[in-house]
Each structure stands twice: as structure tokens, then as C-alpha cells.
Short mmCIF file of C-alpha atoms in Angstrom, two decimals:
data_model
loop_
_atom_site.label_atom_id
_atom_site.label_comp_id
_atom_site.label_asym_id
_atom_site.label_seq_id
_atom_site.Cartn_x
_atom_site.Cartn_y
_atom_site.Cartn_z
CA UNK A 97 22.27 -3.32 -24.52
CA UNK A 98 22.82 -0.72 -27.23
CA UNK A 99 19.80 1.37 -28.20
CA UNK A 100 17.51 0.27 -25.39
CA UNK A 101 19.55 2.09 -22.79
CA UNK A 102 20.16 5.38 -24.54
CA UNK A 103 18.71 8.54 -23.15
CA UNK A 104 16.39 10.33 -25.55
CA UNK A 105 14.31 9.84 -28.66
CA UNK A 106 16.66 12.00 -30.69
CA UNK A 107 19.58 9.69 -29.89
CA UNK A 108 17.63 6.80 -31.42
CA UNK A 109 17.09 8.50 -34.72
CA UNK A 110 14.73 11.18 -35.98
CA UNK A 111 12.18 8.64 -37.28
CA UNK A 112 11.11 7.51 -33.79
CA UNK A 113 7.73 8.88 -32.68
CA UNK A 114 6.08 8.68 -29.28
CA UNK A 115 3.03 6.44 -29.19
CA UNK A 116 2.23 7.11 -25.56
CA UNK A 117 3.84 8.80 -22.56
CA UNK A 118 2.93 8.76 -18.88
CA UNK A 119 4.48 9.87 -15.58
CA UNK A 120 4.32 7.77 -12.44
CA UNK A 121 1.92 9.01 -9.73
CA UNK A 122 4.95 10.15 -7.69
CA UNK A 123 6.64 11.91 -10.61
CA UNK A 124 9.88 9.95 -10.12
CA UNK A 125 9.57 7.78 -13.25
CA UNK A 126 8.33 8.43 -16.78
CA UNK A 127 7.24 5.89 -19.39
CA UNK A 128 7.54 6.50 -23.12
CA UNK A 129 6.45 4.07 -25.83
CA UNK A 130 8.10 4.82 -29.17
CA UNK A 131 8.01 3.42 -32.69
CA UNK A 132 9.77 3.99 -35.98
CA UNK A 133 7.15 2.04 -37.93
CA UNK A 134 9.18 -1.17 -37.94
CA UNK A 135 9.67 -1.70 -34.18
CA UNK A 136 8.01 -0.46 -31.01
CA UNK A 137 10.00 -0.21 -27.77
CA UNK A 138 9.22 1.19 -24.33
CA UNK A 139 11.52 3.13 -22.01
CA UNK A 140 11.33 3.86 -18.28
CA UNK A 141 13.23 7.02 -17.39
CA UNK A 142 14.18 8.72 -14.16
CA UNK A 143 13.75 12.37 -13.23
CA UNK A 144 16.98 13.23 -15.11
CA UNK A 145 15.60 11.66 -18.30
CA UNK A 146 18.06 8.76 -18.13
CA UNK A 147 16.77 5.34 -19.18
CA UNK A 148 16.65 2.97 -16.22
CA UNK A 149 14.53 0.24 -17.82
CA UNK A 150 13.43 -0.68 -21.32
CA UNK A 151 11.81 -3.43 -23.36
CA UNK A 152 11.24 -4.37 -26.97
CA UNK A 153 7.48 -4.49 -27.51
CA UNK A 154 6.97 -5.79 -31.05
CA UNK A 155 8.07 -6.00 -34.67
CA UNK A 156 5.77 -4.48 -37.29
CA UNK A 157 7.23 -6.25 -40.31
CA UNK A 158 8.56 -9.69 -41.09
CA UNK A 159 11.16 -10.80 -38.55
CA UNK A 160 14.65 -11.43 -39.93
CA UNK A 161 16.28 -14.86 -39.51
CA UNK A 162 18.98 -13.28 -37.33
CA UNK A 163 19.21 -10.13 -35.21
CA UNK A 164 19.53 -7.09 -37.48
CA UNK A 165 22.80 -5.64 -36.27
CA UNK A 166 22.62 -2.74 -38.73
CA UNK A 167 19.68 -1.25 -36.83
CA UNK A 168 21.61 -1.42 -33.59
CA UNK A 169 24.64 0.16 -35.23
CA UNK A 170 22.39 2.97 -36.47
CA UNK A 171 21.05 3.58 -32.95
CA UNK A 172 17.61 2.12 -33.59
CA UNK A 173 15.56 -0.40 -31.63
CA UNK A 174 16.23 -3.95 -32.88
CA UNK A 175 14.02 -6.15 -35.01
CA UNK A 176 14.01 -9.34 -32.98
CA UNK A 177 14.66 -12.46 -35.09
CA UNK A 178 11.89 -14.93 -35.95
CA UNK A 179 13.17 -17.40 -33.34
CA UNK A 180 12.37 -14.88 -30.57
CA UNK A 181 8.93 -13.52 -31.52
CA UNK A 182 5.35 -14.72 -31.27
CA UNK A 183 4.32 -13.11 -34.57
CA UNK A 184 7.10 -13.62 -37.14
CA UNK A 185 5.09 -11.80 -39.82
CA UNK A 186 4.91 -8.72 -37.59
CA UNK A 187 2.09 -7.33 -35.50
CA UNK A 188 -0.17 -4.34 -36.14
CA UNK A 189 0.79 -0.91 -34.84
CA UNK A 190 -0.23 -0.05 -31.30
CA UNK A 191 -3.40 1.93 -30.81
CA UNK A 192 -2.68 4.42 -28.04
CA UNK A 193 -6.38 4.63 -27.21
CA UNK A 194 -6.45 0.90 -26.46
CA UNK A 195 -3.54 0.98 -24.00
CA UNK A 196 -3.89 1.03 -20.21
CA UNK A 197 -0.92 2.06 -18.07
CA UNK A 198 -0.83 0.55 -14.59
CA UNK A 199 1.91 1.77 -12.26
CA UNK A 200 2.89 -0.52 -9.40
CA UNK A 201 2.09 1.01 -6.02
CA UNK A 202 5.82 1.55 -5.33
CA UNK A 203 6.02 3.80 -8.38
CA UNK A 204 9.22 2.22 -9.69
CA UNK A 205 7.69 -0.23 -12.18
CA UNK A 206 4.89 -0.23 -14.74
CA UNK A 207 2.69 -2.55 -16.76
CA UNK A 208 0.91 -1.71 -20.00
CA UNK A 209 -2.18 -3.59 -21.11
CA UNK A 210 -3.56 -3.78 -24.64
CA UNK A 211 -7.32 -4.34 -24.87
CA UNK A 212 -7.21 -5.51 -21.26
CA UNK A 213 -4.38 -8.04 -21.65
CA UNK A 214 -0.82 -7.43 -20.37
CA UNK A 215 1.37 -6.31 -23.26
CA UNK A 216 4.61 -5.61 -21.41
CA UNK A 217 5.97 -5.00 -17.92
CA UNK A 218 9.03 -2.98 -16.92
CA UNK A 219 9.57 -3.89 -13.25
CA UNK A 220 11.63 -1.91 -10.77
CA UNK A 221 14.53 -4.33 -11.13
CA UNK A 222 14.89 -3.79 -14.87
CA UNK A 223 18.42 -2.47 -15.33
CA UNK A 224 19.63 -1.77 -18.84
CA UNK A 225 23.14 -1.13 -17.59
CA UNK A 226 23.29 -4.81 -16.58
CA UNK A 227 21.37 -6.09 -19.60
CA UNK A 228 18.14 -6.85 -17.71
CA UNK A 229 15.22 -5.73 -19.88
CA UNK A 230 11.50 -5.76 -19.22
CA UNK A 231 9.02 -8.50 -20.14
CA UNK A 232 7.07 -8.52 -23.43
CA UNK A 233 4.05 -10.61 -24.40
CA UNK A 234 5.33 -11.01 -27.96
CA UNK A 235 8.79 -12.25 -26.90
CA UNK A 236 9.18 -16.03 -26.81
CA UNK A 237 12.85 -16.35 -25.83
CA UNK A 238 15.10 -14.32 -23.56
CA UNK A 239 17.33 -11.71 -25.12
CA UNK A 240 19.05 -8.53 -23.91
CA UNK A 241 16.03 -6.64 -25.32
CA UNK A 242 13.05 -8.53 -23.84
CA UNK A 243 12.18 -11.45 -21.60
CA UNK A 244 9.01 -13.49 -22.31
CA UNK A 245 6.12 -12.15 -20.27
CA UNK A 246 4.41 -15.57 -20.30
CA UNK A 247 7.14 -16.96 -18.04
CA UNK A 248 6.30 -14.48 -15.25
CA UNK A 249 2.62 -13.72 -15.80
CA UNK A 250 1.59 -15.81 -12.76
CA UNK A 251 3.48 -13.29 -10.62
CA UNK A 252 2.81 -10.14 -12.62
CA UNK A 253 -0.90 -10.78 -13.20
CA UNK A 254 -1.93 -10.57 -9.53
CA UNK A 255 0.48 -7.70 -8.98
CA UNK A 256 -1.16 -5.71 -11.76
CA UNK A 257 -4.57 -6.40 -10.22
CA UNK A 258 -3.35 -5.27 -6.80
CA UNK A 259 -1.88 -2.10 -8.28
CA UNK A 260 -5.19 -1.30 -9.97
CA UNK A 261 -6.99 -1.75 -6.66
CA UNK A 262 -4.41 0.38 -4.84
CA UNK A 263 -4.88 3.38 -7.11
CA UNK A 264 -8.64 2.91 -7.14
CA UNK A 265 -8.58 2.93 -3.34
CA UNK A 266 -6.40 6.05 -3.28
CA UNK A 267 -8.91 7.87 -5.49
CA UNK A 268 -11.93 6.89 -3.38
CA UNK A 269 -13.36 9.78 -1.38
CA UNK A 270 -13.43 8.04 1.99
CA UNK A 271 -10.35 5.81 1.71
CA UNK A 272 -7.89 8.21 3.35
CA UNK A 273 -10.15 8.80 6.34
CA UNK A 274 -10.59 5.05 6.87
CA UNK A 275 -6.85 4.42 6.62
CA UNK A 276 -6.02 7.36 8.89
CA UNK A 277 -8.41 6.16 11.57
CA UNK A 278 -6.93 2.65 11.53
CA UNK A 279 -3.41 4.02 12.16
CA UNK A 280 -4.56 6.55 14.76
CA UNK A 281 -6.53 3.81 16.52
CA UNK A 282 -3.40 1.67 16.64
CA UNK A 283 -1.36 4.56 18.08
CA UNK A 284 -4.07 5.19 20.66
CA UNK A 285 -3.79 1.60 21.86
CA UNK A 286 0.01 1.68 21.99
CA UNK A 287 0.76 5.26 23.06
CA UNK A 288 -2.38 6.71 24.60
CA UNK A 289 -4.44 9.76 23.63
CA UNK A 290 -3.25 12.02 20.87
CA UNK A 291 -2.37 15.68 21.02
CA UNK A 292 -1.84 17.85 17.97
CA UNK A 293 -2.10 16.46 14.43
CA UNK A 294 -0.29 17.99 11.46
CA UNK A 295 -1.89 17.35 8.06
CA UNK A 296 -0.03 16.47 4.88
CA UNK A 297 3.45 17.43 6.08
CA UNK A 298 5.16 15.83 3.09
CA UNK A 299 4.10 18.64 0.77
CA UNK A 300 5.97 21.26 2.78
CA UNK A 301 9.09 20.34 0.80
CA UNK A 302 9.40 19.68 -2.91
CA UNK A 303 6.92 22.29 -4.10
CA UNK A 304 6.96 22.45 -7.87
CA UNK A 305 7.67 18.75 -8.28
CA UNK A 306 5.50 16.79 -10.64
CA UNK A 307 3.45 13.88 -9.43
CA UNK A 308 1.17 13.26 -6.50
CA UNK A 309 3.18 12.57 -3.37
CA UNK A 310 1.81 10.20 -0.73
CA UNK A 311 -0.33 11.93 1.86
CA UNK A 312 1.45 11.89 5.24
CA UNK A 313 0.40 13.46 8.53
CA UNK A 314 2.13 13.54 11.93
CA UNK A 315 0.44 12.51 15.16
CA UNK A 316 1.60 13.77 18.56
CA UNK A 317 1.32 11.47 21.59
CA UNK A 318 2.24 13.62 24.61
CA UNK A 319 4.17 12.45 27.64
CA UNK A 320 2.06 10.84 30.33
CA UNK A 321 2.47 9.21 33.75
CA UNK A 322 4.46 6.20 32.56
CA UNK A 323 6.36 8.08 29.85
CA UNK A 324 8.41 11.24 30.23
CA UNK A 325 8.78 11.85 26.51
CA UNK A 326 6.47 12.67 23.63
CA UNK A 327 6.22 10.38 20.62
CA UNK A 328 5.65 11.86 17.20
CA UNK A 329 4.73 9.42 14.42
CA UNK A 330 4.04 9.74 10.74
CA UNK A 331 0.64 8.60 9.52
CA UNK A 332 0.48 7.65 5.85
CA UNK A 333 3.85 6.31 4.73
CA UNK A 334 2.71 2.71 5.13
CA UNK A 335 -0.25 3.21 2.83
CA UNK A 336 2.02 2.36 -0.10
CA UNK A 337 4.97 0.02 -0.27
CA UNK A 338 8.37 1.63 -0.67
CA UNK A 339 10.24 1.28 -3.99
CA UNK A 340 13.18 -1.05 -4.74
CA UNK A 341 12.79 -3.36 -1.71
CA UNK A 342 12.54 -6.34 -4.05
CA UNK A 343 16.05 -5.63 -5.32
CA UNK A 344 17.42 -6.58 -1.91
CA UNK A 345 14.85 -8.81 -0.19
CA UNK A 346 13.23 -11.99 -1.53
CA UNK A 347 10.18 -11.39 0.67
CA UNK A 348 9.08 -7.76 0.40
CA UNK A 349 6.21 -7.99 2.91
CA UNK A 350 8.20 -7.56 6.17
CA UNK A 351 10.06 -4.50 4.84
CA UNK A 352 7.79 -2.74 2.37
CA UNK A 353 5.60 -0.69 4.72
CA UNK A 354 6.92 1.68 7.39
CA UNK A 355 6.08 4.67 9.51
CA UNK A 356 8.68 6.89 11.17
CA UNK A 357 8.70 7.99 14.81
CA UNK A 358 10.77 10.18 17.07
CA UNK A 359 10.74 10.18 20.88
CA UNK A 360 11.60 13.60 22.25
CA UNK A 361 11.43 16.03 25.14
CA UNK A 362 11.79 18.95 22.71
CA UNK A 363 8.79 21.11 21.79
CA UNK A 364 6.65 18.96 19.51
CA UNK A 365 6.40 21.42 16.64
CA UNK A 366 10.17 21.71 16.52
CA UNK A 367 10.78 17.96 16.73
CA UNK A 368 8.02 17.23 14.22
CA UNK A 369 9.61 19.48 11.61
CA UNK A 370 12.02 16.61 10.90
CA UNK A 371 9.29 14.75 9.04
CA UNK A 372 8.60 16.89 5.95
CA UNK A 373 12.14 16.08 4.79
CA UNK A 374 11.70 12.34 5.25
CA UNK A 375 8.01 11.69 4.60
CA UNK A 376 8.28 11.62 0.79
CA UNK A 377 11.93 10.58 0.56
CA UNK A 378 11.49 6.94 -0.54
CA UNK A 379 9.08 7.75 -3.38
CA UNK A 380 10.79 10.97 -4.42
CA UNK A 381 14.24 9.34 -4.55
CA UNK A 382 13.05 5.84 -5.56
CA UNK A 383 14.62 4.07 -2.62
CA UNK A 384 13.58 2.49 0.67
CA UNK A 385 14.28 2.92 4.35
CA UNK A 386 15.65 -0.17 6.08
CA UNK A 387 16.49 -0.66 9.76
CA UNK A 388 19.97 0.72 10.37
CA UNK A 389 19.96 3.12 7.44
CA UNK A 390 21.60 6.50 7.94
CA UNK A 391 20.22 9.47 6.03
CA UNK A 392 22.15 12.72 5.61
CA UNK A 393 20.36 16.03 6.15
CA UNK A 394 19.80 17.81 2.85
CA UNK A 395 20.80 21.27 4.09
CA UNK A 396 23.29 23.00 6.43
CA UNK A 397 23.72 21.40 9.86
CA UNK A 398 22.55 24.58 11.63
CA UNK A 399 19.11 24.13 10.05
CA UNK A 400 18.65 20.56 11.30
CA UNK A 401 15.38 20.54 13.33
CA UNK A 402 16.72 18.41 16.20
CA UNK A 403 20.00 20.31 16.60
CA UNK A 404 21.24 22.41 19.50
CA UNK A 405 24.07 24.79 20.33
CA UNK A 406 26.34 22.01 21.63
CA UNK A 407 26.06 19.40 18.88
CA UNK A 408 25.56 19.93 15.15
CA UNK A 409 23.57 16.98 13.91
CA UNK A 410 23.76 16.27 10.19
CA UNK A 411 21.47 13.29 9.71
CA UNK A 412 19.50 10.48 11.29
CA UNK A 413 19.91 6.81 12.10
CA UNK A 414 16.78 4.70 11.53
CA UNK A 415 16.44 2.31 14.44
CA UNK A 416 13.92 -0.53 14.62
CA UNK A 417 14.97 -1.71 18.10
CA UNK A 418 15.62 1.19 20.51
CA UNK A 419 16.69 -1.25 23.24
CA UNK A 420 20.04 -1.48 21.46
CA UNK A 421 20.82 2.02 22.78
CA UNK A 422 20.60 3.67 26.17
CA UNK A 423 17.39 5.21 27.41
CA UNK A 424 14.02 4.20 28.79
CA UNK A 425 12.07 1.20 27.57
CA UNK A 426 10.52 1.90 24.20
CA UNK A 427 6.80 1.49 23.60
CA UNK A 428 5.94 -1.43 21.32
CA UNK A 429 4.34 -0.33 18.10
CA UNK A 430 4.02 -3.68 16.31
CA UNK A 431 0.69 -5.24 15.46
CA UNK A 432 -0.64 -3.10 12.61
CA UNK A 433 -1.00 -4.76 9.20
CA UNK A 434 -2.06 -3.38 5.85
CA UNK A 435 -3.07 -5.62 2.97
CA UNK A 436 -1.47 -8.49 4.83
CA UNK A 437 1.88 -6.70 5.30
CA UNK A 438 3.13 -5.83 8.79
CA UNK A 439 3.87 -2.15 9.36
CA UNK A 440 7.28 -1.45 10.89
CA UNK A 441 8.04 1.71 12.87
CA UNK A 442 11.56 3.11 12.52
CA UNK A 443 12.77 5.50 15.23
CA UNK A 444 14.84 8.54 14.30
CA UNK A 445 18.09 9.10 16.19
CA UNK A 446 20.10 12.22 15.22
CA UNK A 447 23.75 11.69 14.31
CA UNK A 448 26.71 13.89 13.47
CA UNK A 449 28.41 14.09 10.11
CA UNK A 450 31.31 12.04 11.47
CA UNK A 451 28.90 9.37 12.73
CA UNK A 452 27.21 9.27 9.33
CA UNK A 453 30.57 8.69 7.65
CA UNK A 454 31.47 6.04 10.25
CA UNK A 455 28.25 4.13 9.52
CA UNK A 456 28.91 4.30 5.79
CA UNK A 457 32.43 2.93 6.25
CA UNK A 458 31.95 0.46 9.12
CA UNK A 459 28.25 -0.37 8.93
CA UNK A 460 25.28 0.74 10.98
CA UNK A 461 25.68 -2.10 13.51
CA UNK A 462 29.12 -0.77 14.37
CA UNK A 463 27.69 2.74 14.79
CA UNK A 464 24.87 1.49 17.04
CA UNK A 465 27.37 -0.37 19.24
CA UNK A 466 29.51 2.73 19.47
CA UNK A 467 26.57 4.95 20.42
CA UNK A 468 25.45 2.41 23.04
CA UNK A 469 28.93 2.35 24.56
CA UNK A 470 28.83 6.14 24.77
CA UNK A 471 25.51 5.96 26.58
CA UNK A 472 23.66 7.76 23.78
CA UNK A 473 19.92 7.62 24.32
CA UNK A 474 17.44 6.95 21.56
CA UNK A 475 15.25 9.69 23.08
CA UNK A 476 16.02 13.13 21.66
CA UNK A 477 16.40 15.84 24.28
#
């Protein structure tokens, strides 16, 4: 893809200037719009400043009859040929004051509007390493540098509107309280009265990071007559869809929104300390949690919150159906929806380093079968 996947403005020539720059709300992606006076291009970068997505935005002088290879050879954004552009004579320079940046709620993609109309979109699946650029309004034919936005606007238009509403809702004074009460009410119906509640646990890790992490609390549902274990559940992860799901699933809705839970006979504060590590993980690392995923603990095994003197756990298995393992019948937590999407609860089961490696090599289904054969319970004790 040449210039549109290189890392920094300096590598594209000293004449490039930044028209506009913006970080995603989670701080995991950064958008820069740059021009050298002849061409404007936009770049989506990760936390290491590597370009993960890019798109040609517009020519500012007459389009050549063929792609100008000399610009590419010089490390500059290409002038798209007249056969690929809506304005062959060139368009006016962008006015930064007239641009609106709308991040998708997952935080892995972005749209930019000019005077209220979509100008370009760099979705989460844009991958310059594979020659998949973003979508530009002024592109009329596909190229390695831009796909026509018109061809996908029926999908992107509503998504931009939903993203606007999402961030507007997040900024509203009473929106968190309303959301929190809906989840806590659901847990009350499924698990009974609550005990302690920990506020905003996700900020206990990652101090100093840029961006506004999703607000996540933890609700305790103590053991009761029909249940000998306590259930601890996150409250807040499902408020925003997880990133990158659309790279793997055609229908994002069944997978995009989750909460995490752990069933335990350990002291609740100790068991609940597993969540600060995981609560922001999808948005911090730009990934998603799927049923059967295994996640390795970020620190030494002896610091793992669910560990003991006999076994050194080094990670967790995310289980959507606890009946696949030994242990008591699991409470059903289905039935909550948000913006039409079902919310899925994933249960945390601690695993050893060897079990983590086994799942990576053989698959999580093989690990679950092995744990079931060993009589491993999904309840942590």
C-alpha cells in the first residue's frame, strides 16, 4: 500500500502538515488528517504510533490521467487518477473547523464529517497490511488507497448516527445511573439481593493512560439458601460493544456486549480483585472476549487474585456454559438486552500456565473437556 501504511508524518516527507488530530475516547486509537497541499490523507494509528488504517481523502489539484507513481516512490500520499475521483479538477482544502470526528462506540473505527456530511470512514477492519483502506466520499472506484463511501453509506450512515447517540448518552448526567439500575435490577431477579458494590474498578489499573475508560463496577450477590457460593459480576462492560467483533462474526449483536462473572466461596473482596485487570481489557487492547477465550495473567502467578498455596493459576478461561464442567447448577443470567443486543455473561475459571498453553495449541473446547474429565468445578474455592 506504500505511503498509506507508513508510521509517521516525517516518513511521508517534511511537507506534510496535520490538519486535524484526535484520540479515541478509550485512548487506544489516534486519528491524524494530513496534507501536503496537493493531497489529503487520513491515518488511524495504534498506541505504538503504527498505522493500522488509512484512507486517501482528496486531491487538491487536477487529477492525473494515471496514478502518479513518482509521489509513491517519494513516500508521499498518491494523487488518485481522474478515473477514480469525484472532482477531477481537485477539491478545496479541508477546513478543520468544519470537521466533526465521530468515533464508533467500540473505539476501533472512526468517521469524519464535513459540514455535516460523511467525508470518510476508517472502520475497524481497515488493514493497510492487507491493502484494505478506508472509505472516502470523493473516491468513485476502488483502489488500494480508498474505497467509495457511497457504496457503503447505507450501512455507515446509521452506524454514525448510533455512535453519536452513544457518546451523547454517555455524557448525559443521569445516563450511568439509569443503566446501572437496569443491570442491578436484572441481577436482583436472577441472583437475589446484592451485598457490597465496588465502584469504577476498571480505573484501578492503567493509571496514566490517555482516554476515558468505560465505567465498570462490581456487584456482590452473596450465597443464600439455594446457593452455597457468592456471585460477583461486573456492571458496565455491556454499555459499549467490544472492538473487532465484526472481523470474526457477520452478526455482531449476539457477541458484542458482555459482562463477566465469577462464582466463588473465597472472600468477596479477594475474588473481586480479578476484575480490575479484565474490566478495561477489550477497549484498552482493542480486542474482544469470546466464549472459550483464555486470557493470561499480566503479572507473576503468585499475585493472581484467585490463587492458593497448592495451585499457581496464571490466567482465566471464559466460559459461557458452566454446565460443561463439574459443579452445581449455574444460575441463568440471560434476558438482559441493551439497544436491541443481548448481553452475555462469561464466567471466569482460573487455569494454570500449562492449561493456557494447551488451550492455545489444542483449542478451548479440548481444554474444557479435559477439565470436565478431571472433575474441575466452575466454582472457585
